[in-house]
């Protein structure tokens, strides 16, 4: 039988809530980047999401390499 007692543990609930709020704070800027840049008159604003994604990729690889160094 599946034990669901963890789901009602206050620490688990707080942990889950904090992860949910953190993920909202991380992904919301992606939703509003293009409309806001178009409002500001920036040309080729859809490319901003690609630039953010490429920067994220490079940063993850570089920081992963650095963190493996002793």
mmCIF file of C-alpha atoms in Angstrom:
data_model
loop_
_atom_site.group_PDB
_atom_site.id
_atom_site.type_symbol
_atom_site.label_atom_id
_atom_site.label_comp_id
_atom_site.label_asym_id
_atom_site.label_seq_id
_atom_site.Cartn_x
_atom_site.Cartn_y
_atom_site.Cartn_z
ATOM 1 C CA UNK A 1 0.000 0.000 0.000
ATOM 2 C CA UNK A 2 1.179 3.518 -0.717
ATOM 3 C CA UNK A 3 2.143 5.555 2.342
ATOM 4 C CA UNK A 4 0.880 9.127 1.901
ATOM 5 C CA UNK A 5 1.806 10.365 5.372
ATOM 6 C CA UNK A 6 4.624 12.448 3.879
ATOM 7 C CA UNK A 7 2.123 14.517 1.918
ATOM 8 C CA UNK A 8 0.625 15.953 5.110
ATOM 9 C CA UNK A 9 3.963 16.628 6.819
ATOM 10 C CA UNK A 10 4.291 20.426 7.374
ATOM 11 C CA UNK A 11 7.964 20.433 6.383
ATOM 12 C CA UNK A 12 7.176 18.676 3.097
ATOM 13 C CA UNK A 13 4.311 21.066 2.396
ATOM 14 C CA UNK A 14 6.579 24.075 3.040
ATOM 15 C CA UNK A 15 9.293 22.567 0.844
ATOM 16 C CA UNK A 16 6.818 21.919 -1.977
ATOM 17 C CA UNK A 17 5.367 25.420 -1.716
ATOM 18 C CA UNK A 18 8.815 27.024 -1.803
ATOM 19 C CA UNK A 19 9.769 25.009 -4.897
ATOM 20 C CA UNK A 20 6.527 26.002 -6.611
ATOM 21 C CA UNK A 21 7.041 29.707 -5.897
ATOM 22 C CA UNK A 22 10.670 29.531 -6.996
ATOM 23 C CA UNK A 23 9.727 27.930 -10.298
ATOM 24 C CA UNK A 24 7.091 30.592 -10.917
ATOM 25 C CA UNK A 25 9.690 33.299 -10.290
ATOM 26 C CA UNK A 26 12.089 31.632 -12.684
ATOM 27 C CA UNK A 27 9.741 31.062 -15.637
ATOM 28 C CA UNK A 28 7.498 34.157 -15.558
ATOM 29 C CA UNK A 29 10.138 36.457 -17.134
ATOM 30 C CA UNK A 30 10.209 34.208 -20.215
ATOM 31 C CA UNK A 31 6.505 34.853 -20.736
ATOM 32 C CA UNK A 32 6.800 38.644 -20.630
ATOM 33 C CA UNK A 33 10.183 39.202 -22.305
ATOM 34 C CA UNK A 34 8.942 39.434 -25.900
ATOM 35 C CA UNK A 35 5.801 41.547 -25.252
ATOM 36 C CA UNK A 36 7.731 43.964 -23.055
ATOM 37 C CA UNK A 37 10.586 44.335 -25.538
ATOM 38 C CA UNK A 38 8.100 44.939 -28.368
ATOM 39 C CA UNK A 39 6.426 47.572 -26.223
ATOM 40 C CA UNK A 40 9.810 49.239 -25.746
ATOM 41 C CA UNK A 41 10.394 49.211 -29.512
ATOM 42 C CA UNK A 42 13.197 46.649 -29.611
ATOM 43 C CA UNK A 43 13.447 45.061 -33.043
ATOM 44 C CA UNK A 44 13.853 41.294 -33.368
ATOM 45 C CA UNK A 45 12.545 40.803 -29.867
ATOM 46 C CA UNK A 46 11.715 37.085 -30.370
ATOM 47 C CA UNK A 47 15.451 36.432 -30.599
ATOM 48 C CA UNK A 48 15.800 37.476 -26.956
ATOM 49 C CA UNK A 49 14.375 34.143 -25.801
ATOM 50 C CA UNK A 50 16.932 32.316 -27.963
ATOM 51 C CA UNK A 51 19.732 34.443 -26.552
ATOM 52 C CA UNK A 52 18.568 33.747 -23.002
ATOM 53 C CA UNK A 53 18.413 30.009 -23.752
ATOM 54 C CA UNK A 54 21.870 29.949 -25.326
ATOM 55 C CA UNK A 55 23.317 31.889 -22.392
ATOM 56 C CA UNK A 56 21.647 29.471 -20.000
ATOM 57 C CA UNK A 57 23.160 26.509 -21.857
ATOM 58 C CA UNK A 58 26.671 27.962 -21.891
ATOM 59 C CA UNK A 59 26.421 28.987 -18.241
ATOM 60 C CA UNK A 60 25.303 25.537 -17.138
ATOM 61 C CA UNK A 61 28.138 23.839 -19.021
ATOM 62 C CA UNK A 62 30.808 26.239 -17.764
ATOM 63 C CA UNK A 63 29.609 26.210 -14.168
ATOM 64 C CA UNK A 64 29.291 22.416 -14.279
ATOM 65 C CA UNK A 65 32.889 22.166 -15.462
ATOM 66 C CA UNK A 66 34.091 24.626 -12.806
ATOM 67 C CA UNK A 67 32.217 22.872 -10.017
ATOM 68 C CA UNK A 68 33.889 19.544 -10.877
ATOM 69 C CA UNK A 69 37.343 21.011 -10.319
ATOM 70 C CA UNK A 70 38.882 20.280 -6.903
#
